[in-house]
Coordinates of C-alpha atoms in Angstrom, one line a residue:
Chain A
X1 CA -115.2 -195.3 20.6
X2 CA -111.4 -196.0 20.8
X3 CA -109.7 -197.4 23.7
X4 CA -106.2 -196.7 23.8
X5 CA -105.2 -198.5 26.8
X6 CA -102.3 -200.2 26.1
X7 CA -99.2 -201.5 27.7
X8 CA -95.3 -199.8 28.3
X9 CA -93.7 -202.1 25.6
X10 CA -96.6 -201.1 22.9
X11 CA -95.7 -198.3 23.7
X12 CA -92.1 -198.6 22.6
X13 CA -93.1 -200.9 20.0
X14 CA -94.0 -197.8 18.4
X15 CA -91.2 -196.1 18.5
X16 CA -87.9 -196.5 16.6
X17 CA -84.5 -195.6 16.5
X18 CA -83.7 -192.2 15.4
X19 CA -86.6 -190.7 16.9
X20 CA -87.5 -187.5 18.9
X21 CA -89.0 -187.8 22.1
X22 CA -89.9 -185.7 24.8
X23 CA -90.4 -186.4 28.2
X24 CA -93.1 -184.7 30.5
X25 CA -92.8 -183.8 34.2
X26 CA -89.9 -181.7 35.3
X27 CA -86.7 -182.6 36.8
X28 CA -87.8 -185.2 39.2
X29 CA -91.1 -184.9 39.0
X30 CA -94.2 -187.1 38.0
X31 CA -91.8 -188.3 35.2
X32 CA -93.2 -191.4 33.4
X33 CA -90.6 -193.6 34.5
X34 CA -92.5 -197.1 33.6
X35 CA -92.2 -196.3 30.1
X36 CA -88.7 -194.9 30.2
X37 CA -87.6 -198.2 31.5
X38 CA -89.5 -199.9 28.8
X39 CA -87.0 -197.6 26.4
X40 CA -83.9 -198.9 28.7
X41 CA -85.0 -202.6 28.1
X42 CA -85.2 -202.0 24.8
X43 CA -82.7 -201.8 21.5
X44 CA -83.8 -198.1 20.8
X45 CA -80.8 -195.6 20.0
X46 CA -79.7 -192.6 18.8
X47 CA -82.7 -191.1 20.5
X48 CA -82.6 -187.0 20.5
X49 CA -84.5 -186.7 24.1
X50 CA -86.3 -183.1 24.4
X51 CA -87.3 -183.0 28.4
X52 CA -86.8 -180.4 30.8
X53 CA -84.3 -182.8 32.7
X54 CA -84.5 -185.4 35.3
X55 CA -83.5 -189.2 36.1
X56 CA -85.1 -189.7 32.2
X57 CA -82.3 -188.3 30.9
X58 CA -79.9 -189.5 32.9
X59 CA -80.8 -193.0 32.4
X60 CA -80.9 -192.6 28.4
X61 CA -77.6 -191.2 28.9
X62 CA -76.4 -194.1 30.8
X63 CA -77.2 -196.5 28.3
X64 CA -76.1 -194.8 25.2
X65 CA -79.6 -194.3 24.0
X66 CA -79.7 -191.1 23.9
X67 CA -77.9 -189.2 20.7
X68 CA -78.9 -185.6 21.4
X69 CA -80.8 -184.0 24.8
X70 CA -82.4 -180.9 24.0
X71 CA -82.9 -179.2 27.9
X72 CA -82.8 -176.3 29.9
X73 CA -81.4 -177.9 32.9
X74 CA -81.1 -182.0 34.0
X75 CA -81.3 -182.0 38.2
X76 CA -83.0 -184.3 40.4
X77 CA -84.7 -181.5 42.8
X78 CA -83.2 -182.9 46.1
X79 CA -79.5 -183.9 44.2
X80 CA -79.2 -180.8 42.0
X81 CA -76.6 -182.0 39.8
X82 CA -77.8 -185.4 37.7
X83 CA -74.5 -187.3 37.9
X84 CA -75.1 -189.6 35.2
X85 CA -76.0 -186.3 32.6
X86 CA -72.8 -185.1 33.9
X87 CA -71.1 -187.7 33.2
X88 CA -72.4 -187.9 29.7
X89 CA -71.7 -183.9 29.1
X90 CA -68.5 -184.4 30.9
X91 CA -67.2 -187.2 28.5
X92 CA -69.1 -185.4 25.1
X93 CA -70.8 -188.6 25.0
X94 CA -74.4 -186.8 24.0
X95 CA -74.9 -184.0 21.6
X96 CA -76.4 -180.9 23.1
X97 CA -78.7 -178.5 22.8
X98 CA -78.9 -176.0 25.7
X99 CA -81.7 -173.6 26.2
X100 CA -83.1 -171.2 28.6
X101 CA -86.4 -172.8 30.6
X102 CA -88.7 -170.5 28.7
X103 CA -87.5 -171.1 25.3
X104 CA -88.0 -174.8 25.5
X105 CA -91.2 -174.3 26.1
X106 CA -91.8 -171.5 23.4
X107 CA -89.9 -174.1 21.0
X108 CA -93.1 -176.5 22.1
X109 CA -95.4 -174.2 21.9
X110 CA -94.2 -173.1 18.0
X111 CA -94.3 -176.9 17.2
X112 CA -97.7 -177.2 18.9
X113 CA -99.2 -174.4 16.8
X114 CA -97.0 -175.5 13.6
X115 CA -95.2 -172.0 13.2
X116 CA -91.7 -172.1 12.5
X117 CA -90.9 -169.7 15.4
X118 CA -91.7 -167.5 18.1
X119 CA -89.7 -164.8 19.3
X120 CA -88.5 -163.5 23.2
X121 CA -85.9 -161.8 24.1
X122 CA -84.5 -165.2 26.4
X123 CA -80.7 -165.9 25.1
X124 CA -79.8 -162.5 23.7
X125 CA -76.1 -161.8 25.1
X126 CA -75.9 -165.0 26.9
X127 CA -74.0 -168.2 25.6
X128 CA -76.8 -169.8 24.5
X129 CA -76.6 -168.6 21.1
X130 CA -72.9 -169.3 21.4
X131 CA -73.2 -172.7 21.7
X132 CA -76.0 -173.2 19.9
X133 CA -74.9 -171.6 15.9
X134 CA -78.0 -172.8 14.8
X135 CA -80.2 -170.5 16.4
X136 CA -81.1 -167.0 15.2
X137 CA -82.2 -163.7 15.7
X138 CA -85.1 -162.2 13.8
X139 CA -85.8 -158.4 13.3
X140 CA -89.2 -157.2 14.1
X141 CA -91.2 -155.9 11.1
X142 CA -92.9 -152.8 13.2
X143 CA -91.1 -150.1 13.6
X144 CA -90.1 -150.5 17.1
X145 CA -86.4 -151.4 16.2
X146 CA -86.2 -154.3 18.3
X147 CA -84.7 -157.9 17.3
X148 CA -85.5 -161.0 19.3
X149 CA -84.4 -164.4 19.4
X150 CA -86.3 -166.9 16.9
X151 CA -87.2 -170.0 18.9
X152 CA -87.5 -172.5 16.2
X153 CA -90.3 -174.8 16.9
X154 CA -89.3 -178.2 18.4
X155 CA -91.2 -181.3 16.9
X156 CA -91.3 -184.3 18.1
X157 CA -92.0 -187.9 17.1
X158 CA -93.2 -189.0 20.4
X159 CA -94.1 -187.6 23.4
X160 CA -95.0 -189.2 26.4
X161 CA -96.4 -188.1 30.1
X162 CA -97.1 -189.2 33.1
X163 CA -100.8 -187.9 34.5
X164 CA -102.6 -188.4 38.2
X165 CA -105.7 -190.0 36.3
X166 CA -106.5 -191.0 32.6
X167 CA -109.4 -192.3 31.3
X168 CA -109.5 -195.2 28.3
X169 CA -110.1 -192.5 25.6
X170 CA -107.1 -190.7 26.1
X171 CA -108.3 -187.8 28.4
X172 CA -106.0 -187.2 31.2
X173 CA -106.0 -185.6 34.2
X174 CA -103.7 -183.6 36.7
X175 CA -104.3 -183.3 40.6
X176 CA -100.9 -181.8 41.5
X177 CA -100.3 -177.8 41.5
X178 CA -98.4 -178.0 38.4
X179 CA -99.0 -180.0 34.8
X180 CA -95.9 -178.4 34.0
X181 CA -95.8 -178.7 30.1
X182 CA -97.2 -182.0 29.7
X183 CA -100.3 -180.4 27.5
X184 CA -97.6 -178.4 25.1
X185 CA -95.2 -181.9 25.1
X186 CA -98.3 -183.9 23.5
X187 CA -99.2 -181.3 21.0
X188 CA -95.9 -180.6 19.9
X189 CA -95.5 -184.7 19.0
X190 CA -97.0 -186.9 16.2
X191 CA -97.9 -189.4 18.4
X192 CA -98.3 -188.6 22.6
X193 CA -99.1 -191.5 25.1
X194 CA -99.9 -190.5 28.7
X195 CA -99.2 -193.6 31.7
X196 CA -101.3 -192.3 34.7
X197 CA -101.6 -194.0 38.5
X198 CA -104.9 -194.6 37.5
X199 CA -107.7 -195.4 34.8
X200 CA -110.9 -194.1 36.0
X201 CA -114.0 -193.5 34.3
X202 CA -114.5 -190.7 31.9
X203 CA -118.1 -189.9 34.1
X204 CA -115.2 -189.6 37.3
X205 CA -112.9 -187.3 36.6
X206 CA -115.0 -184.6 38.4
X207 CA -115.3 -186.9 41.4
X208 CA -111.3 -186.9 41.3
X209 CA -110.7 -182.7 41.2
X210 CA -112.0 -180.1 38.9
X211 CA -112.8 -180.0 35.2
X212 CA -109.6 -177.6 34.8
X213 CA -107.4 -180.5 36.4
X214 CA -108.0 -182.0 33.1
X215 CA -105.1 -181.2 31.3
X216 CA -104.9 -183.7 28.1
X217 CA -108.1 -184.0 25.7
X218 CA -108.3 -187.8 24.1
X219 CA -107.7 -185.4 20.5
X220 CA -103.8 -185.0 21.8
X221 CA -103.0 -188.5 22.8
X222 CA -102.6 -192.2 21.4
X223 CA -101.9 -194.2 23.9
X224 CA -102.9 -194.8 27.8
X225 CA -101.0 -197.0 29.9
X226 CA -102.4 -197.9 33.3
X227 CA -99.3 -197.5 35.9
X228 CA -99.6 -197.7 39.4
X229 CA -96.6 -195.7 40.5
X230 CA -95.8 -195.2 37.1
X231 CA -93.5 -192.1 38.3
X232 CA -91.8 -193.8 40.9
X233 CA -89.5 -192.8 42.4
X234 CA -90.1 -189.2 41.2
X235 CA -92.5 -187.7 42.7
X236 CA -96.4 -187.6 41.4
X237 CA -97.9 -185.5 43.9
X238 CA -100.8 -185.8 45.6
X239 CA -100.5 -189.5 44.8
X240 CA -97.0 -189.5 46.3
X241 CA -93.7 -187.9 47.0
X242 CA -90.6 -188.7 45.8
X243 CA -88.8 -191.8 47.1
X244 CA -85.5 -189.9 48.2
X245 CA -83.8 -192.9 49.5
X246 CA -84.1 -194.3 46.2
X247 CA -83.5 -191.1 44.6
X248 CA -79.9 -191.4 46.3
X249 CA -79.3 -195.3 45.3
X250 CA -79.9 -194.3 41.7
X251 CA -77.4 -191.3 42.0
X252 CA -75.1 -193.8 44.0
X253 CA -75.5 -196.3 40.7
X254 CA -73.2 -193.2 38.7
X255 CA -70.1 -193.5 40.2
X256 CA -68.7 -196.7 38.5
X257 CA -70.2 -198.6 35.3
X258 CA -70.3 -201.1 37.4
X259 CA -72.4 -199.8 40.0
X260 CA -74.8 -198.7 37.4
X261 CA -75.0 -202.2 35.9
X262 CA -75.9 -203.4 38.8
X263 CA -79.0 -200.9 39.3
X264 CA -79.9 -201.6 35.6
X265 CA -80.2 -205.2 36.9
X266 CA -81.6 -204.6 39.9
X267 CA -84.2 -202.5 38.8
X268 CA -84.6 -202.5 34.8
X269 CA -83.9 -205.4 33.6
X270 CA -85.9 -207.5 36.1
X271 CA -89.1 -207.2 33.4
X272 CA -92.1 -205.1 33.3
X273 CA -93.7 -202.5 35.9
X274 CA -95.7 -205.2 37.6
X275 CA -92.0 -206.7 38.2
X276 CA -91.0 -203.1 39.3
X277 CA -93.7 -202.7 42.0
X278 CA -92.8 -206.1 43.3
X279 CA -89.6 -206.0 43.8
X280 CA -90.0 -202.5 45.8
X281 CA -93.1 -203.3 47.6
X282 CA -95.3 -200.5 45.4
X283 CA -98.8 -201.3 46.0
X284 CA -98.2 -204.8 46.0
X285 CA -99.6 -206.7 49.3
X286 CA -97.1 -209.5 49.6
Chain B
X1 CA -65.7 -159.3 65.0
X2 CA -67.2 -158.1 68.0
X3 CA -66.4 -154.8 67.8
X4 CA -68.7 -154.3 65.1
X5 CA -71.7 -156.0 66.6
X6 CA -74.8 -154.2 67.7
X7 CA -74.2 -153.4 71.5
X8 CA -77.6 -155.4 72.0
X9 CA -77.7 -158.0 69.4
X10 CA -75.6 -160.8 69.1
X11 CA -76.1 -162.7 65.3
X12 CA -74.6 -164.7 63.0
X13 CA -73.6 -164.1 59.3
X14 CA -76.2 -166.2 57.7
X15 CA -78.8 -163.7 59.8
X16 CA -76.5 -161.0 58.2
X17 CA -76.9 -162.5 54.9
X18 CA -80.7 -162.9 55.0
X19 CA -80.9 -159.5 55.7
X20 CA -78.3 -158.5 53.0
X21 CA -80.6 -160.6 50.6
X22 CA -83.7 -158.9 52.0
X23 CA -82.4 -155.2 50.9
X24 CA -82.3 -156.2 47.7
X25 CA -86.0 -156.0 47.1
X26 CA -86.4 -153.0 49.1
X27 CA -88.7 -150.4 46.6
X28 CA -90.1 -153.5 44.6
X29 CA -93.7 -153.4 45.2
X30 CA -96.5 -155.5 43.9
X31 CA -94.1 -158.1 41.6
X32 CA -93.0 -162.0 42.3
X33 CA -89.8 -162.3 44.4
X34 CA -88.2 -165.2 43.2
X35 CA -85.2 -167.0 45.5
X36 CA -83.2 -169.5 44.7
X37 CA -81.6 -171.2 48.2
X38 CA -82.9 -171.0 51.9
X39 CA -80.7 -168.2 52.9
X40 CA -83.2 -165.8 49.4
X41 CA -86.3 -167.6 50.5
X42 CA -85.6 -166.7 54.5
X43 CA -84.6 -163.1 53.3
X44 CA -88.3 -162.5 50.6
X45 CA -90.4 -163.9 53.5
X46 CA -88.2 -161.5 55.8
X47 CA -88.9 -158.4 53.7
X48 CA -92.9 -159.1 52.8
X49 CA -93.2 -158.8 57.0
X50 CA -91.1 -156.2 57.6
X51 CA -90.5 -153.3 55.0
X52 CA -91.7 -154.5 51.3
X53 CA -95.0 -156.2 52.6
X54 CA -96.6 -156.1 48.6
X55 CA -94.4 -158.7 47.3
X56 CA -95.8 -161.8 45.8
X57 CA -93.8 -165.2 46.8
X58 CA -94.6 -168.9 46.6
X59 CA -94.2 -171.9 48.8
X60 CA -91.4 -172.8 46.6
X61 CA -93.7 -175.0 44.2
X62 CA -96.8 -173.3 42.8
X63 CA -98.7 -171.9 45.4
X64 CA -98.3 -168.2 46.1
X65 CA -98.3 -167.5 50.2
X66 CA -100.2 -164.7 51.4
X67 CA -98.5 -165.1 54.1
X68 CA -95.3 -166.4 54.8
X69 CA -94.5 -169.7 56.6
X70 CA -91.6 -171.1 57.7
X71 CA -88.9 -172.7 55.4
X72 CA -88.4 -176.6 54.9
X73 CA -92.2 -177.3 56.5
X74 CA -93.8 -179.9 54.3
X75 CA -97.0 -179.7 51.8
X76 CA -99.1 -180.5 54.6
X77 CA -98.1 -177.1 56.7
X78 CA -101.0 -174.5 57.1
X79 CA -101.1 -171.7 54.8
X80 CA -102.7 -169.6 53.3
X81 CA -102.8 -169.6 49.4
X82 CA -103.7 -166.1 47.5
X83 CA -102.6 -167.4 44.4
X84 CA -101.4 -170.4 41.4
X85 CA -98.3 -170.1 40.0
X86 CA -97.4 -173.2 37.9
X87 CA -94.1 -172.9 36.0
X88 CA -95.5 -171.4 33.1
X89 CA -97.4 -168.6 34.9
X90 CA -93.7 -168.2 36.2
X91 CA -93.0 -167.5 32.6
X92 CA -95.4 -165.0 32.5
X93 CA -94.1 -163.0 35.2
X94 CA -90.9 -163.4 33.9
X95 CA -91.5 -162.3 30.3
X96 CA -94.1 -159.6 31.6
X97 CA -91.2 -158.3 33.6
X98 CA -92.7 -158.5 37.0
X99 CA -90.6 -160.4 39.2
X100 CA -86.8 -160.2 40.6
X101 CA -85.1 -162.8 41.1
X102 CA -82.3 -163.6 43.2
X103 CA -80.3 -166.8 41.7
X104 CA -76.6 -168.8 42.8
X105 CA -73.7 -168.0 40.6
X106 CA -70.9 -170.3 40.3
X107 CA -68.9 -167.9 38.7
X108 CA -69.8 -164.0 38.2
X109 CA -67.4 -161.3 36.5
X110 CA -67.1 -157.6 37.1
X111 CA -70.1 -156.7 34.4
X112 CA -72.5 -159.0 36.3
X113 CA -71.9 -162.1 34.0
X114 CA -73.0 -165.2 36.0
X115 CA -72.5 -168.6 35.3
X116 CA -74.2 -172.1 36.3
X117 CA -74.1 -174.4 33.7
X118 CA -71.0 -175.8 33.6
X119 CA -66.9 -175.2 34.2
X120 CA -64.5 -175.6 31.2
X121 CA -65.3 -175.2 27.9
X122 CA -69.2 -176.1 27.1
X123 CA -68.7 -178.7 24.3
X124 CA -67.2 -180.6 26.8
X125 CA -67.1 -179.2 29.9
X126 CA -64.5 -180.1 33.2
X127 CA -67.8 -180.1 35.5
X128 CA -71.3 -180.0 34.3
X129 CA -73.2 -178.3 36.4
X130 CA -77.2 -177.5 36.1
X131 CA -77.6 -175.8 32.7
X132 CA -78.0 -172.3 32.1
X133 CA -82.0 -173.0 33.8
X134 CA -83.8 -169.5 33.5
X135 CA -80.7 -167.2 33.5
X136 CA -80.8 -166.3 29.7
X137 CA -84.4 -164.9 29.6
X138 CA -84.7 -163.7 33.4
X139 CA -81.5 -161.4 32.8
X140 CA -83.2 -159.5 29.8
X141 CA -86.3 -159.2 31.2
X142 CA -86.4 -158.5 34.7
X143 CA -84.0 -156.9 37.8
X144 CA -81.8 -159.9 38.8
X145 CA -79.8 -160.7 41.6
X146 CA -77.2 -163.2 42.7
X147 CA -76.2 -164.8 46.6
X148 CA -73.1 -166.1 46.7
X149 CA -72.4 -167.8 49.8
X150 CA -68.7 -168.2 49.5
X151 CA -67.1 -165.4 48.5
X152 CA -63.3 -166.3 46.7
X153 CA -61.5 -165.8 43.8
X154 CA -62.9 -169.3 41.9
X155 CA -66.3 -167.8 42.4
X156 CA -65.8 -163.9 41.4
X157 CA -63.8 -164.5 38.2
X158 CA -62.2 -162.5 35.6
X159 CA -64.3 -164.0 32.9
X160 CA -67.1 -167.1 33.4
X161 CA -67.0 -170.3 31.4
X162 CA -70.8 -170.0 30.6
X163 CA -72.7 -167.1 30.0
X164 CA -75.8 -168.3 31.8
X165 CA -77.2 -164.6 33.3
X166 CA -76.1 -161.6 31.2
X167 CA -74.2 -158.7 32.5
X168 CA -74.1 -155.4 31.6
X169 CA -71.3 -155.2 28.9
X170 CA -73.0 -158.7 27.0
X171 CA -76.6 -157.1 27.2
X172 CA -74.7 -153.9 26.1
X173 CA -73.0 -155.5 23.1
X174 CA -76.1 -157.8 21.9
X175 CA -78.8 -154.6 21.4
X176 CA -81.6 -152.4 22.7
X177 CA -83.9 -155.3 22.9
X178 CA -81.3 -157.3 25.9
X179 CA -80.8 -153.7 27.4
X180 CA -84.3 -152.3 27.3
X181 CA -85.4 -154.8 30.9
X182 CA -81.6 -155.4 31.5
X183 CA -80.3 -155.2 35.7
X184 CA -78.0 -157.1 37.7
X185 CA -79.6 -155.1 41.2
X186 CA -77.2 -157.1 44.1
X187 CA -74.6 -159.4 44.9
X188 CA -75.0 -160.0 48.0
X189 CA -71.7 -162.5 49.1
X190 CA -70.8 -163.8 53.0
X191 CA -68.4 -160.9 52.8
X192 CA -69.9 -158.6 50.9
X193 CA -72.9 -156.7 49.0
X194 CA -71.8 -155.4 45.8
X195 CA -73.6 -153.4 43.3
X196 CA -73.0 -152.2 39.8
X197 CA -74.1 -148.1 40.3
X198 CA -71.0 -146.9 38.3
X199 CA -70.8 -145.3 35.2
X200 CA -69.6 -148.1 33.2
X201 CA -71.3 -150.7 35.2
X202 CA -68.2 -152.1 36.9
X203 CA -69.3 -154.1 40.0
X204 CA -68.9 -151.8 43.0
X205 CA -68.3 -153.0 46.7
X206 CA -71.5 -151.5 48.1
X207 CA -70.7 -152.5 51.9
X208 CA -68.6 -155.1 54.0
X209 CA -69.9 -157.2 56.4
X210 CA -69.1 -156.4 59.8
X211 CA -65.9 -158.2 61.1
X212 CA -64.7 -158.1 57.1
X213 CA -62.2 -156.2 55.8
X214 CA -62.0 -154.3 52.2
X215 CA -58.9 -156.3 52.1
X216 CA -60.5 -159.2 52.3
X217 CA -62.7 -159.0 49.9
X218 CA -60.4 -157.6 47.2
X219 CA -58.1 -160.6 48.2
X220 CA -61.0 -163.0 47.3
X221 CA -62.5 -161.1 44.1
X222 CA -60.6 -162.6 40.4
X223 CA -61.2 -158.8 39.6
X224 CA -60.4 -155.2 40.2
X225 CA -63.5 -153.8 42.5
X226 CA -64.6 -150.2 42.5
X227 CA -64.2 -149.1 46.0
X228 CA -65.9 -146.2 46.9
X229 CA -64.0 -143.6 49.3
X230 CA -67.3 -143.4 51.6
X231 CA -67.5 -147.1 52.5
X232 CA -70.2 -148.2 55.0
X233 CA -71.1 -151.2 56.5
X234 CA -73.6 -154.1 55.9
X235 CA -76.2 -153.2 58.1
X236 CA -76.9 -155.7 61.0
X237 CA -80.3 -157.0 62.0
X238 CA -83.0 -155.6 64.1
X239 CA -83.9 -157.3 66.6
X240 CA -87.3 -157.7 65.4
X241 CA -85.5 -159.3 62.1
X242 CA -83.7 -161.4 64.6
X243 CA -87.0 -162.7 65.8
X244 CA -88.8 -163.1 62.5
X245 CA -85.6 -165.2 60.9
X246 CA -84.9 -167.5 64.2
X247 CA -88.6 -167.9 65.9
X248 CA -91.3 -166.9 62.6
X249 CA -89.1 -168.5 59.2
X250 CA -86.2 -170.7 60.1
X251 CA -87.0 -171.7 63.6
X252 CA -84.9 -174.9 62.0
X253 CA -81.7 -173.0 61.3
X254 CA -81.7 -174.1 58.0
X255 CA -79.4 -170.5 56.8
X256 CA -76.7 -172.3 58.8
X257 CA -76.6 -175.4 56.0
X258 CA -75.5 -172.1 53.1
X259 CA -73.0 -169.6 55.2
X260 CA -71.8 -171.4 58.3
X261 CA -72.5 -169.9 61.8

């Protein structure tokens, strides 16, 4: 029986330059943030970063790791605008690709069930398709006259999610209301590895919430990292909410590169998540 | 401004507004009102106690309400779920075409074009804003609306930077498929409710707010509005709206953070 437990820099041991990743959660929410710093730490670049958009993006684009974003919005909830994406878009910085919500995901989902497209009418007349040549348009082949966009199916390298509870196999579990599109994230990658708050035994999922709460099936993933407050400081509800006060530090660190090296220092690279939860008191009695 | 108060009622134009927004899901029925702000969410929760009472609504993540609560409570408020609505069930509504949504525009032109993703050109844009979101696909599939809360000419423009939501002559232009589900329903503005009920699909001043003039508005619209000769007046609050919005849904006065009292 495998056990995929492993830690955030195996994780990014795994990865390499060049790459595709997406990033689960949603804006700034249960984002897995332990691993993303791992990427910051590390000499990864030209990264094309497929997420729907919070402070993941953000940070990649602060540090030049991140080529391309593929998105359908970057906004940390509570601070709508993410100042460091902005600044990144603002200077052409990043390539990017802009979609509506829904297509991202059908772009996923194509990926995820290895068809080259699927088709919705999300984009026609709007600028999407403007600023994006490289979509098209496909005819439908019943004669009901009607042509729709063709999402093309968005692979990825890597994908990699931040769950409530995981066990060692690779089955993960969410407790929130939403999963959001962790489930089509994994499938959509080669390789997909879930950090959760906690590793609990496969026999305790049910203990933890109901058998539908359990979102990822060890088949989808490859690697499980263990991170207490692995999301932090977005939130990872019910485990907890989003640390706003930080939130707003982290938005403050955009307004000079020197502010933002500081927060890289401060809070990246000081070393691992165990380093992480020290420093800000996460679960750590002192 | 007084003048055109209720003789019983004194209010402010953020109550105005809610009730502005509320209209615009008048007739809907059984489908998900989604709003985007306070002043939306105040104005759907408004409406399913008063005259639309079959809408479907969330909390504002994904638990649908059956009945409403109060604005800006936290998880831990009691309430009464009917209903899951994680983001890609929204997607379902949305591509099934049962839901209306009333979003923010940054910019919006005469045909209903709206813009929220970013100003200048896109490849490399003044001021990025959020992305285009949901606009693209929520435009072609279901009615749409906008609330603008401050109505001037750097909001209703001659032409937006963006093409986030589609308007009428875009949809027009790109096929039967963006028409067939295709409707901008309201603009509702702190001036102004605006429709686009004209033969070409100009927008249309619908009504002024009371205290506003049609100079006004045209003096703060980047465009050339069709006025019609028979002009009435945003209608003002109820008092029974009056007591749902200040003592039942924003006992906080949240609506006074988006239009100022």
């Amino acid at each position: 029986m495998a056990d995929k437990r492993m830690t955030e820099a195996e994780v990014v041991s795994e990865l390499r330059s060049g790459m595709t990743i997406g990033i689960g959660g949603w804006g700034s929410r249960r984002k897995p943030m332990s691993i993303v710093r791992e990427i910051l730490r590390s000499d990864l670049r030209d990264l094309t970063i497929v997420s729907y958009g919070g402070p993941d993006v953000g940070m990649l684009c602060a540090t030049g790791q991140a080529k391309k974003v593929v998105y359908g919005f970057v906004s940390l909830d509570s601070i709508p605008l993410e100042p460091h994406f902005r600044a990144a878009r603002q200077n052409a910085t990043i390539e990017a690709m802009e979609l509506d919500e829904g297509m991202l995901q059908l772009g996923l989902q194509a990926a995820a069930w290895r068809v080259s497209f699927l088709p919705c009418r999300a984009g026609l007349g709007s600028a999407i398709l403007d600023v994006n040549p490289s979509l098209r348009t496909v005819a439908s082949p019943y004669d009901d006259g009607l042509d729709f966009v063709a999402m093309p199916a968005l692979h990825l390298d890597a994908a990699i999610v931040h769950a409530n509870r995981a066990d060692a196999r690779g089955n993960a579990q969410y407790l929130g209301t939403d999963w959001f599109f962790d489930d089509l994230f994994c499938r959509a990658a080669k390789k997909a590895y879930v950090s959760c708050e906690r590793v609990v035994a496969t026999a305790d999922f049910v203990k933890e919430g109901h058998e539908s709460s359990i979102k990822l099936n060890r088949s989808m993933t490859h690697g499980v990292v263990e991170a207490p407050f692995g999301a932090h400081f977005t939130h990872c509800l019910p485990d907890y909410a989003r640390a706003e006060a930080f939130q707003r530090e982290y938005a403050d660190s955009a307004k000079t590169p020197e502010a933002w090296a500081e927060f890289f220092e401060k809070y990246v690279a000081i070393g691992d998540h165990a380093e992480y939860r020290a420093r800000l008191g996460l679960g750590v009695s002192s | 401004m007084s003048a055109d108060l209720s003789p019983t009622e004194e209010y402010s134009l953020a109550e105005l507004c809610v009730v502005a927004c509320a209209e615009a899901w008048r007739g809907d029925g059984e489908i998900l009102a989604s709003p985007i702000g306070t002043i939306p969410m105040i104005a759907v929760r408004m409406a399913s106690l008063t005259f639309e009472p079959d809408l479907l609504y969330t909390d504002g993540e994904a638990i649908l309400l059956a009945e409403p609560i109060p604005v800006g409570v936290g998880p831990d408020h009691p309430r009464i779920v009917e209903g899951w609505m994680p983001f890609r069930n929204v997607f379902d509504m949305v591509w099934s075409g049962k839901r209306h949504v009333m979003m923010g525009a940054t910019q919006v032109d005469r045909f209903g074009n709206q813009n929220i993703a970013c100003i200048g050109p896109w490849a490399k844009p003044k001021s990025q804003l959020l992305g285009v979101r949901g606009a693209p696909g929520n435009t072609v599939n279901h009615p749409t609306s906008y609330f603008v809360p401050a109505h001037t000419t750097r909001a209703f423009v001659e032409s937006v930077d963006c093409v986030s939501g589609v308007g009428y002559d875009r949809a027009a232009a790109a096929g039967r498929t963006a028409r067939e589900f295709h409707e901008i329903r309201r603009v509702v503005s702190n001036k102004a409710v605006l429709d686009f009920e004209t033969p070409d699909h100009r927008m249309r001043l619908r009504s002024v707010h009371p205290g506003v003039t049609v100079d006004d508005v045209v003096a703060n619209t980047g465009f050339e509005l069709v006025i019609p000769a028979d002009l009435a007046a945003t209608r003002s609050p109820t008092a029974e709206e009056l007591r749902l919005i200040r003592d039942v849904l924003d006992p906080k006065s949240l609506r006074d953070n988006e239009v100022k009292p």
